[in-house]
Coordinates of C-alpha atoms and ligand atoms in Angstrom, one line a residue:
Chain A
M1 CA 18.8 -44.9 24.8
P2 CA 19.8 -46.2 21.3
S3 CA 21.9 -43.8 19.3
A4 CA 19.8 -42.1 16.7
P5 CA 20.6 -42.5 13.1
K6 CA 21.7 -39.3 11.5
S7 CA 19.1 -37.0 10.0
R8 CA 18.5 -37.4 6.3
T9 CA 20.9 -34.7 5.4
G10 CA 23.7 -37.0 6.4
D11 CA 24.3 -40.6 5.6
Y12 CA 20.9 -42.0 6.3
R13 CA 20.4 -45.4 7.9
P14 CA 16.9 -46.7 8.1
W15 CA 15.5 -47.0 11.6
P16 CA 15.8 -50.7 12.8
D17 CA 12.6 -52.7 12.8
D18 CA 12.8 -53.9 16.4
K19 CA 13.1 -50.6 18.2
P20 CA 10.0 -48.3 18.6
I21 CA 10.1 -45.6 16.0
V22 CA 7.8 -43.4 18.1
S23 CA 7.9 -43.7 21.9
L24 CA 6.0 -41.8 24.5
N25 CA 6.9 -42.1 28.1
D26 CA 4.7 -40.6 30.9
V27 CA 3.8 -37.5 28.8
H28 CA 2.1 -34.7 30.7
K29 CA 0.7 -31.6 28.9
S30 CA -1.2 -28.7 30.3
Y31 CA -2.8 -25.7 28.8
G32 CA -2.4 -23.1 31.6
M33 CA -3.9 -24.8 34.7
V34 CA -5.7 -27.5 32.8
E35 CA -3.9 -30.8 32.5
V36 CA -4.9 -32.3 29.2
L37 CA -2.5 -35.3 29.1
K38 CA -1.9 -36.9 32.4
G39 CA 0.9 -39.5 31.8
I40 CA 0.6 -41.1 28.4
S41 CA 3.0 -43.9 27.5
L42 CA 2.9 -45.8 24.2
D43 CA 5.3 -47.3 21.7
V44 CA 4.9 -47.6 18.0
K45 CA 7.1 -50.0 16.0
K46 CA 8.1 -49.4 12.4
G47 CA 5.3 -50.3 10.0
E48 CA 2.8 -50.5 12.7
V49 CA -0.6 -48.8 12.5
I50 CA -2.1 -47.7 15.8
C51 CA -5.5 -46.1 16.3
I52 CA -6.3 -43.7 19.2
I53 CA -10.0 -43.5 20.0
G54 CA -11.8 -41.8 22.8
P55 CA -14.5 -39.2 23.6
S56 CA -14.3 -35.6 22.5
G57 CA -11.9 -33.5 24.6
S58 CA -9.9 -36.5 25.9
G59 CA -6.7 -35.0 24.4
K60 CA -6.3 -37.0 21.2
S61 CA -5.5 -34.0 19.0
T62 CA -3.2 -32.6 21.7
L63 CA -1.3 -35.9 21.7
I64 CA -0.9 -35.9 18.0
R65 CA 0.3 -32.3 18.0
C66 CA 2.9 -33.0 20.7
I67 CA 4.4 -35.8 18.6
N68 CA 5.6 -33.4 15.9
G69 CA 6.5 -30.6 18.3
L70 CA 3.6 -28.3 17.3
T71 CA 3.0 -27.8 21.0
P72 CA 5.5 -28.4 23.9
I73 CA 5.0 -30.9 26.8
Q74 CA 5.6 -30.2 30.4
K75 CA 6.9 -33.6 31.6
G76 CA 7.9 -36.9 30.3
S77 CA 9.5 -37.7 27.0
I78 CA 8.6 -38.2 23.3
T79 CA 11.1 -39.7 21.0
V80 CA 10.9 -40.1 17.2
E81 CA 13.6 -42.4 15.8
G82 CA 15.4 -41.8 19.0
Q83 CA 15.3 -38.1 18.8
E84 CA 13.9 -36.3 21.8
V85 CA 11.0 -34.1 20.6
N86 CA 11.0 -32.0 23.7
D87 CA 14.7 -31.2 23.6
P88 CA 15.0 -27.4 23.5
K89 CA 18.0 -27.9 21.1
L90 CA 15.9 -30.1 18.8
D91 CA 16.3 -29.4 15.2
K92 CA 12.6 -29.1 14.4
L93 CA 13.2 -29.4 10.7
S94 CA 14.8 -32.8 11.0
L95 CA 12.0 -34.0 13.2
R96 CA 9.2 -32.7 11.0
R97 CA 10.8 -34.3 7.9
K98 CA 10.3 -37.6 9.5
V99 CA 6.8 -37.0 10.7
G100 CA 3.9 -36.1 8.3
I101 CA 0.6 -34.8 9.7
V102 CA -2.8 -34.6 8.2
F103 CA -5.5 -32.5 9.9
Q104 CA -9.3 -32.7 10.1
Q105 CA -9.7 -29.5 8.2
F106 CA -7.3 -30.3 5.3
N107 CA -5.5 -26.9 5.6
L108 CA -4.4 -26.9 2.0
F109 CA -2.9 -23.6 0.7
P110 CA -5.9 -22.1 -1.1
H111 CA -3.8 -20.0 -3.5
K112 CA -2.0 -23.0 -4.9
T113 CA -3.2 -25.8 -7.2
A114 CA -3.2 -29.4 -6.0
L115 CA 0.1 -30.0 -7.7
Q116 CA 1.7 -26.8 -6.3
N117 CA 0.5 -27.8 -2.8
V118 CA 2.3 -31.1 -3.1
M119 CA 5.4 -29.6 -4.6
M120 CA 5.8 -26.6 -2.4
A121 CA 7.6 -28.0 0.7
P122 CA 10.1 -30.2 -1.1
V123 CA 11.0 -27.4 -3.6
L124 CA 11.0 -24.5 -1.1
I125 CA 12.3 -26.2 2.0
L126 CA 14.3 -29.2 0.9
R127 CA 15.5 -27.3 -2.2
E128 CA 15.1 -30.4 -4.3
P129 CA 15.2 -30.0 -8.1
K130 CA 11.9 -28.9 -9.4
A131 CA 11.6 -31.5 -12.2
E132 CA 12.3 -34.3 -9.9
V133 CA 9.8 -33.1 -7.3
E134 CA 7.2 -32.6 -10.0
Q135 CA 7.6 -36.2 -11.1
R136 CA 7.2 -37.4 -7.6
A137 CA 4.3 -35.1 -6.9
R138 CA 2.4 -36.4 -10.0
A139 CA 3.1 -39.9 -8.9
L140 CA 1.7 -39.2 -5.4
I141 CA -1.4 -37.5 -6.8
S142 CA -2.1 -40.6 -8.9
K143 CA -1.5 -42.7 -5.9
V144 CA -4.2 -40.9 -4.0
R145 CA -6.4 -41.3 -7.1
L146 CA -6.5 -37.7 -8.2
T147 CA -5.0 -37.9 -11.6
G148 CA -6.4 -35.1 -13.7
K149 CA -6.9 -32.8 -10.7
E150 CA -3.3 -31.5 -10.7
D151 CA -4.1 -28.0 -11.8
V152 CA -7.3 -27.6 -9.8
Y153 CA -7.4 -25.2 -6.8
P154 CA -8.4 -26.6 -3.4
G155 CA -11.6 -24.5 -3.4
H156 CA -12.8 -26.4 -6.4
L157 CA -12.1 -29.8 -4.9
S158 CA -14.5 -31.8 -2.7
G159 CA -13.6 -32.3 0.9
G160 CA -12.5 -35.9 0.3
Q161 CA -10.3 -34.8 -2.7
Q162 CA -8.8 -32.0 -0.6
Q163 CA -8.0 -34.4 2.1
R164 CA -6.3 -36.7 -0.3
V165 CA -4.2 -33.8 -1.7
A166 CA -3.3 -33.1 1.9
I167 CA -2.1 -36.7 2.4
A168 CA -0.1 -36.5 -0.9
R169 CA 1.4 -33.2 0.3
S170 CA 2.6 -34.8 3.5
L171 CA 4.0 -37.8 1.7
A172 CA 6.0 -35.6 -0.6
M173 CA 8.3 -34.9 2.3
R174 CA 9.0 -38.7 2.5
P175 CA 8.1 -39.0 6.2
D176 CA 8.7 -42.2 8.1
V177 CA 5.7 -41.7 10.3
M178 CA 2.3 -40.3 9.4
L179 CA -0.1 -38.8 11.9
F180 CA -3.8 -38.5 11.0
D181 CA -6.1 -36.5 13.3
E182 CA -9.7 -37.3 12.6
V183 CA -9.1 -36.8 8.9
T184 CA -12.5 -38.0 7.9
A185 CA -14.5 -36.2 10.6
A186 CA -15.3 -33.2 8.3
L187 CA -16.3 -35.3 5.3
D188 CA -19.6 -36.6 4.1
P189 CA -20.0 -40.4 4.2
E190 CA -19.5 -41.0 0.5
T191 CA -16.0 -39.3 0.5
V192 CA -15.0 -40.8 3.8
K193 CA -14.5 -44.1 1.9
E194 CA -12.1 -42.7 -0.6
V195 CA -9.9 -41.2 2.1
L196 CA -9.9 -44.3 4.2
L197 CA -9.0 -46.4 1.2
T198 CA -6.0 -44.2 0.6
I199 CA -4.9 -44.6 4.2
K200 CA -5.4 -48.3 4.0
E201 CA -3.1 -48.5 1.0
L202 CA -0.5 -46.5 2.7
A203 CA -0.6 -48.8 5.7
A204 CA -0.4 -51.8 3.4
D205 CA 2.7 -50.2 1.9
G206 CA 4.3 -50.4 5.3
M207 CA 4.0 -46.8 6.4
T208 CA 4.0 -46.3 10.2
C209 CA 0.7 -44.6 11.0
I210 CA -0.8 -43.1 14.1
L211 CA -4.5 -42.4 13.6
V212 CA -7.1 -40.6 15.6
T213 CA -10.4 -41.8 14.3
H214 CA -14.1 -42.2 15.1
E215 CA -14.4 -44.8 12.3
M216 CA -14.5 -48.0 14.4
G217 CA -15.0 -50.4 11.5
F218 CA -11.9 -48.9 9.9
A219 CA -9.9 -49.0 13.1
R220 CA -10.7 -52.6 13.6
E221 CA -9.7 -53.4 10.0
V222 CA -6.4 -51.5 9.7
A223 CA -5.0 -51.1 13.2
D224 CA -2.4 -53.4 14.8
H225 CA -3.2 -51.9 18.1
I226 CA -5.9 -49.7 19.6
Y227 CA -5.6 -47.2 22.4
F228 CA -8.6 -45.8 24.2
T229 CA -8.1 -42.5 25.9
D230 CA -10.3 -40.6 28.3
L231 CA -9.6 -37.5 30.4
G232 CA -5.9 -37.5 29.4
V233 CA -5.0 -41.1 30.2
I234 CA -4.9 -44.3 28.3
V235 CA -7.7 -46.3 29.8
E236 CA -7.2 -49.5 27.9
H237 CA -5.4 -50.8 24.8
G238 CA -5.0 -54.0 22.9
A239 CA -5.2 -55.7 19.5
P240 CA -8.4 -54.9 17.7
A241 CA -10.0 -58.3 18.0
Q242 CA -9.6 -58.4 21.7
F243 CA -10.2 -54.7 22.2
F244 CA -13.6 -54.6 20.5
T245 CA -15.0 -57.8 21.9
N246 CA -13.4 -58.1 25.3
A247 CA -12.9 -54.6 26.7
K248 CA -12.5 -54.8 30.5
D249 CA -12.7 -51.2 31.7
P250 CA -16.3 -50.0 32.1
R251 CA -15.5 -46.6 30.5
T252 CA -14.3 -48.4 27.4
R253 CA -17.4 -50.5 27.3
Q254 CA -19.6 -47.6 27.7
F255 CA -17.8 -45.7 24.9
L256 CA -17.9 -48.7 22.6
S257 CA -21.6 -49.2 23.2
Q258 CA -22.2 -45.7 22.1
V259 CA -20.2 -45.7 18.9
L260 CA -20.6 -49.2 17.7
Chain B
M1 CA -2.6 16.0 -30.8
F2 CA -2.9 19.7 -29.8
E3 CA -2.9 20.7 -33.5
L4 CA -5.6 18.3 -34.2
I5 CA -8.1 19.4 -31.5
A6 CA -7.2 23.1 -31.4
P7 CA -9.3 24.2 -34.5
F8 CA -12.4 22.4 -33.2
F9 CA -12.3 24.0 -29.8
R10 CA -11.5 27.4 -31.2
H11 CA -14.4 27.1 -33.5
L12 CA -16.6 25.9 -30.7
Y13 CA -15.7 29.0 -28.7
E14 CA -16.3 31.3 -31.6
R15 CA -19.7 29.8 -32.4
T16 CA -21.1 29.0 -29.0
G17 CA -19.0 30.9 -26.4
L18 CA -18.1 27.6 -24.7
N19 CA -14.5 28.4 -23.7
F20 CA -12.3 25.3 -23.4
I21 CA -9.3 27.4 -23.7
V22 CA -6.9 24.7 -22.5
F23 CA -7.6 22.9 -25.8
Y24 CA -6.8 25.6 -28.2
D25 CA -4.5 28.1 -26.5
P26 CA -0.9 26.7 -26.5
H27 CA 0.0 28.4 -23.2
E28 CA -3.0 27.2 -21.4
F29 CA -2.6 23.8 -22.9
G30 CA 0.9 23.6 -21.4
R31 CA -0.5 24.4 -18.0
F32 CA -3.2 21.8 -18.4
V33 CA -0.7 19.1 -19.3
A34 CA 1.6 20.0 -16.5
G35 CA -1.4 19.8 -14.1
I36 CA -2.2 16.3 -15.3
S37 CA 1.4 15.2 -14.9
I38 CA 1.7 16.7 -11.3
S39 CA -1.7 15.2 -10.4
L40 CA -0.8 11.7 -11.5
Q41 CA 2.6 11.8 -9.8
L42 CA 0.9 13.0 -6.6
I43 CA -1.6 10.1 -6.8
F44 CA 1.1 7.6 -7.5
W45 CA 3.5 8.6 -4.7
S46 CA 0.7 9.1 -2.2
L47 CA -0.8 5.7 -2.8
L48 CA 2.7 4.1 -2.8
L49 CA 3.6 5.7 0.5
S50 CA 0.2 4.8 2.1
L51 CA 0.8 1.1 1.1
V52 CA 4.3 1.1 2.6
I53 CA 3.0 2.6 5.8
G54 CA 0.1 0.1 5.8
V55 CA 2.4 -2.9 5.5
V56 CA 4.9 -1.7 8.1
G57 CA 2.2 -0.6 10.4
A58 CA 0.3 -3.9 10.2
W59 CA 3.5 -5.7 10.8
T60 CA 4.3 -3.5 13.8
Q61 CA 0.8 -4.0 15.3
R62 CA 1.6 -7.7 15.6
S63 CA 4.9 -7.1 17.4
Q64 CA 5.5 -8.3 20.9
S65 CA 6.2 -4.8 22.2
A66 CA 3.1 -3.1 23.7
I67 CA 4.8 0.3 23.2
W68 CA 5.1 -0.2 19.4
R69 CA 1.6 -1.5 19.2
G70 CA 0.4 1.5 21.2
C71 CA 2.2 3.9 18.9
V72 CA 0.6 2.4 15.8
H73 CA -2.8 2.5 17.6
A74 CA -2.4 6.2 18.5
Y75 CA -1.3 7.0 14.9
I76 CA -4.4 5.3 13.5
Q77 CA -6.7 7.1 15.9
A78 CA -5.1 10.5 15.2
F79 CA -5.2 10.2 11.4
R80 CA -8.4 8.5 10.8
N81 CA -10.4 10.8 13.1
T82 CA -9.2 14.2 11.7
P83 CA -10.1 15.7 8.3
P84 CA -7.4 15.2 5.7
M85 CA -7.4 18.9 4.8
I86 CA -6.6 19.8 8.4
Q87 CA -3.8 17.3 8.3
L88 CA -2.4 18.7 5.1
L89 CA -2.5 22.3 6.5
F90 CA -0.9 21.1 9.7
F91 CA 2.0 19.4 7.8
Y92 CA 2.5 22.3 5.5
F93 CA 2.1 25.2 7.8
A94 CA 3.0 23.8 11.2
L95 CA 5.7 21.4 10.4
G96 CA 6.8 23.2 7.2
A97 CA 7.6 26.2 9.3
F98 CA 10.4 24.3 11.0
T99 CA 12.0 22.8 8.0
P100 CA 15.1 24.5 6.7
S101 CA 15.3 26.3 3.4
V102 CA 18.2 26.4 1.0
D103 CA 19.5 29.4 -0.9
M104 CA 18.9 29.0 -4.6
G105 CA 20.9 32.1 -5.5
G106 CA 18.8 35.1 -4.8
Y107 CA 15.7 33.4 -3.4
T108 CA 15.3 30.6 -0.9
Q109 CA 13.4 27.4 -1.3
P110 CA 12.2 25.0 1.4
I111 CA 13.9 21.6 1.3
I112 CA 10.5 20.0 1.4
S113 CA 8.4 21.3 -1.4
S114 CA 4.6 21.6 -1.1
F115 CA 4.4 18.6 -3.4
V116 CA 6.4 16.5 -1.1
W117 CA 4.4 17.7 1.9
A118 CA 1.3 16.7 0.1
V119 CA 2.7 13.2 -0.6
I120 CA 3.7 12.8 3.0
S121 CA 0.4 14.0 4.3
F122 CA -1.8 11.9 2.0
G123 CA 0.5 8.9 2.5
I124 CA 0.1 9.1 6.3
F125 CA -3.6 9.7 6.0
G126 CA -4.3 6.8 3.7
G127 CA -1.7 4.7 5.5
A128 CA -3.8 4.9 8.7
F129 CA -6.6 3.1 6.9
N130 CA -4.3 0.7 5.2
V131 CA -2.8 -0.5 8.5
E132 CA -6.3 -1.6 9.6
I133 CA -7.0 -3.1 6.3
F134 CA -3.8 -5.2 6.2
R135 CA -4.2 -6.2 9.8
A136 CA -7.7 -7.5 9.1
G137 CA -6.2 -9.5 6.2
L138 CA -3.5 -10.9 8.4
D139 CA -6.0 -11.8 11.1
A140 CA -8.2 -13.6 8.6
V141 CA -5.5 -16.1 7.6
P142 CA -6.5 -19.2 9.5
E143 CA -4.2 -20.4 12.2
S144 CA -4.6 -23.9 11.1
T145 CA -3.3 -23.2 7.6
L146 CA -0.1 -21.7 9.2
E147 CA 0.2 -24.8 11.4
A148 CA 0.0 -27.0 8.3
A149 CA 2.9 -25.0 6.8
E150 CA 4.8 -25.3 10.1
S151 CA 4.4 -29.1 10.1
L152 CA 5.7 -29.2 6.6
C153 CA 9.0 -27.7 7.9
F154 CA 8.3 -24.1 6.8
S155 CA 10.3 -21.7 9.0
R156 CA 8.4 -18.7 10.4
W157 CA 9.8 -16.5 7.6
Q158 CA 9.0 -19.0 4.9
T159 CA 5.4 -19.3 6.2
Y160 CA 5.1 -15.5 6.3
T161 CA 6.3 -14.9 2.8
N162 CA 4.7 -18.0 1.1
V163 CA 1.4 -18.4 2.9
T164 CA 0.5 -15.5 5.3
L165 CA 1.3 -12.6 3.0
P166 CA -0.2 -14.0 -0.2
L167 CA -3.4 -14.9 1.5
A168 CA -3.6 -11.7 3.6
F169 CA -3.1 -9.6 0.5
R170 CA -5.9 -11.3 -1.4
I171 CA -8.2 -11.0 1.6
S172 CA -7.4 -7.3 2.0
L173 CA -7.7 -6.4 -1.7
P174 CA -11.4 -5.3 -1.9
A175 CA -11.1 -3.0 1.1
L176 CA -7.8 -1.8 -0.2
T177 CA -9.2 -0.9 -3.5
N178 CA -11.9 1.3 -1.8
N179 CA -9.3 3.1 0.3
L180 CA -6.9 3.7 -2.6
V181 CA -9.6 5.0 -4.8
S182 CA -10.8 7.3 -2.0
L183 CA -7.2 8.5 -1.4
A184 CA -6.7 9.2 -5.1
K185 CA -9.7 11.6 -4.9
T186 CA -8.4 13.2 -1.7
T187 CA -5.2 14.3 -3.5
S188 CA -7.2 17.1 -5.1
L189 CA -7.0 18.8 -1.7
A190 CA -3.4 19.6 -2.4
Y191 CA -4.6 22.7 -4.2
V192 CA -4.9 24.4 -0.7
I193 CA -1.1 24.3 -0.3
A194 CA -0.7 25.4 -3.9
V195 CA 0.6 22.2 -5.4
P196 CA 0.1 22.8 -9.1
E197 CA -2.0 19.7 -9.7
M198 CA -5.1 19.5 -11.8
T199 CA -7.5 21.3 -9.4
Y200 CA -5.1 24.1 -8.7
V201 CA -4.2 24.6 -12.4
L202 CA -7.8 24.7 -13.6
N203 CA -8.6 27.1 -10.8
Q204 CA -5.9 29.4 -12.2
V205 CA -7.2 29.0 -15.7
W206 CA -10.8 29.9 -14.9
S207 CA -9.6 32.9 -12.8
D208 CA -7.7 34.2 -15.8
N209 CA -10.3 33.4 -18.4
I210 CA -13.6 33.6 -16.6
N211 CA -14.8 30.2 -17.9
V212 CA -15.7 28.6 -14.6
P213 CA -18.4 26.2 -15.8
E214 CA -16.3 24.8 -18.6
M215 CA -13.2 24.2 -16.5
M216 CA -15.3 22.8 -13.7
L217 CA -16.8 20.3 -16.1
L218 CA -13.3 19.4 -17.4
L219 CA -12.1 18.9 -13.8
F220 CA -15.0 16.7 -13.1
L221 CA -14.4 14.5 -16.1
Y222 CA -10.7 14.3 -15.4
Y223 CA -11.4 12.8 -12.0
V224 CA -14.1 10.5 -13.4
L225 CA -11.5 9.2 -15.9
V226 CA -8.6 8.8 -13.5
V227 CA -10.6 7.2 -10.7
T228 CA -12.3 4.8 -13.2
L229 CA -9.0 3.7 -14.6
L230 CA -7.6 3.1 -11.1
A231 CA -10.6 1.2 -9.9
T232 CA -10.7 -0.9 -13.1
A233 CA -7.0 -1.8 -12.7
L234 CA -7.4 -2.7 -9.1
H235 CA -10.5 -4.8 -9.8
A236 CA -8.7 -6.6 -12.6
L237 CA -6.0 -7.4 -10.1
E238 CA -8.6 -8.7 -7.6
R239 CA -10.0 -11.0 -10.3
R240 CA -6.6 -12.2 -11.2
L241 CA -5.7 -13.0 -7.6
V242 CA -9.1 -14.3 -6.5
L243 CA -8.9 -17.5 -4.4
P244 CA -10.7 -20.0 -6.6
G245 CA -13.7 -21.4 -4.9
Y246 CA -13.4 -19.2 -1.9
G247 CA -15.8 -16.5 -0.7
Q248 CA -18.0 -16.1 -3.7
Ligands
LIG1 N1 -4.8 -24.4 22.5 C1 -5.5 -24.8 23.5 N2 -5.6 -24.0 24.6 C2 -6.3 -24.3 25.7 N3 -6.9 -25.5 25.8 C3 -6.9 -26.3 24.8 C4 -6.2 -26.0 23.6 N4 -6.3 -27.0 22.7 C5 -7.1 -28.0 23.3 N5 -7.4 -27.5 24.6 C6 -8.2 -28.3 25.5 O1 -7.6 -29.5 25.7 C7 -8.6 -30.6 25.8 C8 -8.3 -31.7 24.9 O2 -8.4 -31.2 23.6 P1 -8.2 -32.1 22.3 O3 -8.4 -31.2 21.1 O4 -6.8 -32.7 22.4 O5 -9.3 -33.2 22.4 P2 -9.7 -34.3 21.4 O6 -9.6 -35.6 22.1 O7 -8.9 -34.1 20.1 O8 -11.2 -33.9 21.1 P3 -12.1 -34.1 19.7 O9 -12.4 -35.5 19.6 O10 -13.2 -33.2 20.0 O11 -11.2 -33.6 18.6 C9 -9.9 -29.9 25.6 O12 -10.6 -29.8 26.9 C10 -9.6 -28.6 25.0 O13 -10.6 -27.6 25.4
LIG2 MG1 -9.4 -33.6 18.1

């Protein structure tokens, strides 16, 4: 186990490029008697974009939620920058500062404007100076192409716009890894493009991304590596070119024939 | 003020027999003003107490302890399903009998006055409804919004104060307005334990002066005015706090 760099509160050293920034090893997760994840192992290197695809109920959301400690696992290990997520002594704050997550349902704070949504966590939790945070928040809002919408409430934004505010809100905490759980599934086709473009730019900037998606064309385009899950296990994985044209497992082939 | 209106109402009485004595007789005017003051204080403190009970009760209902939850449930059942006047009489006569009195030099006075009993009684009565209202508001805050806060490093307490409460309060507000307005009206029952609020005072005035219809009318208008003001204020608050683009 490599020694972890200190959390950002101390003297921060960037995570080395050659070691996996997120590493899952034989992860088992059950809800009551139902085992949802049955031994998942995968590594994500810094700057890599991986896509997880698979049929509904195969445990993709559960996997994402385990990575930032929203739900505990029963067996195996998950590390983020060398920090064990499942450690009961884990400082959740220091983990979650490294890991941003964007959900299918946006989950913006409806009583705050777009700008306030983005500023809230850095001001409230990191206690960073308000002026500085505001400057950064405005830059992020412009980065997700929402300049002019700073003072609009989520209820008055389209789904795609809300989702991009949600992405900016996560980025405001300056995460090292971004998790996206079917972030375009609740959007109409027109707005899907805007959101995918934002994610694509983020990936191009070198952000480490773990994406759950049903957008196969997008996965093929941005992903460095694709994982296909079914019934709580990784059935098959590979680089997109090989994965989409040369899938070996019959389950993968059947799934791809349905979605492509 | 009094000097301005007194001649008109005296004149009205002399010409038509309509006896609004509280507007031209200084003594009765004093009683009337005192009645307004007591009545408004009674409304204020009763609503405030009911809100405090509502918040604490709703909080307690979500506690881990089944005993505490059971207590709150029993309280709600008891006080929603009995008439407020019976509750008031119960507090004043049943519990009031056991509270000590203090010697005021020649006469004794109970530590808890009828005014305070009325506030306690109405606060507890309205609070029983407020607990349910706040709880519904808390339940209506989506779990996924709270999870988003959690993943942004909010602690439980930070999530509660910055997300849960502001949203729950907004969701609760329409139902809360109804209940508070209803409670404000209920405070007129305090006359049965001789709290010298508006109803009680005007009752005395019409007994002394045999002008029941006029004082009845006045009492009626008084409550129309107070309740309208309260409802207007609460609706203005609702509009100010409305979640833009949600639920309308
Ligand atoms: N909180 C929970 N309690 C109990 N069971 C759950 C819970 N969350 C998910 N599950 C179950 O775990 C399984 C995997 O769910 P998950 O949401 O991870 O699937 P998914 O791959 O994300 O599906 P989808 O593509 O529909 O989003 C499902 O059978 C689901 O019913
Ligand atoms: Mg899912």
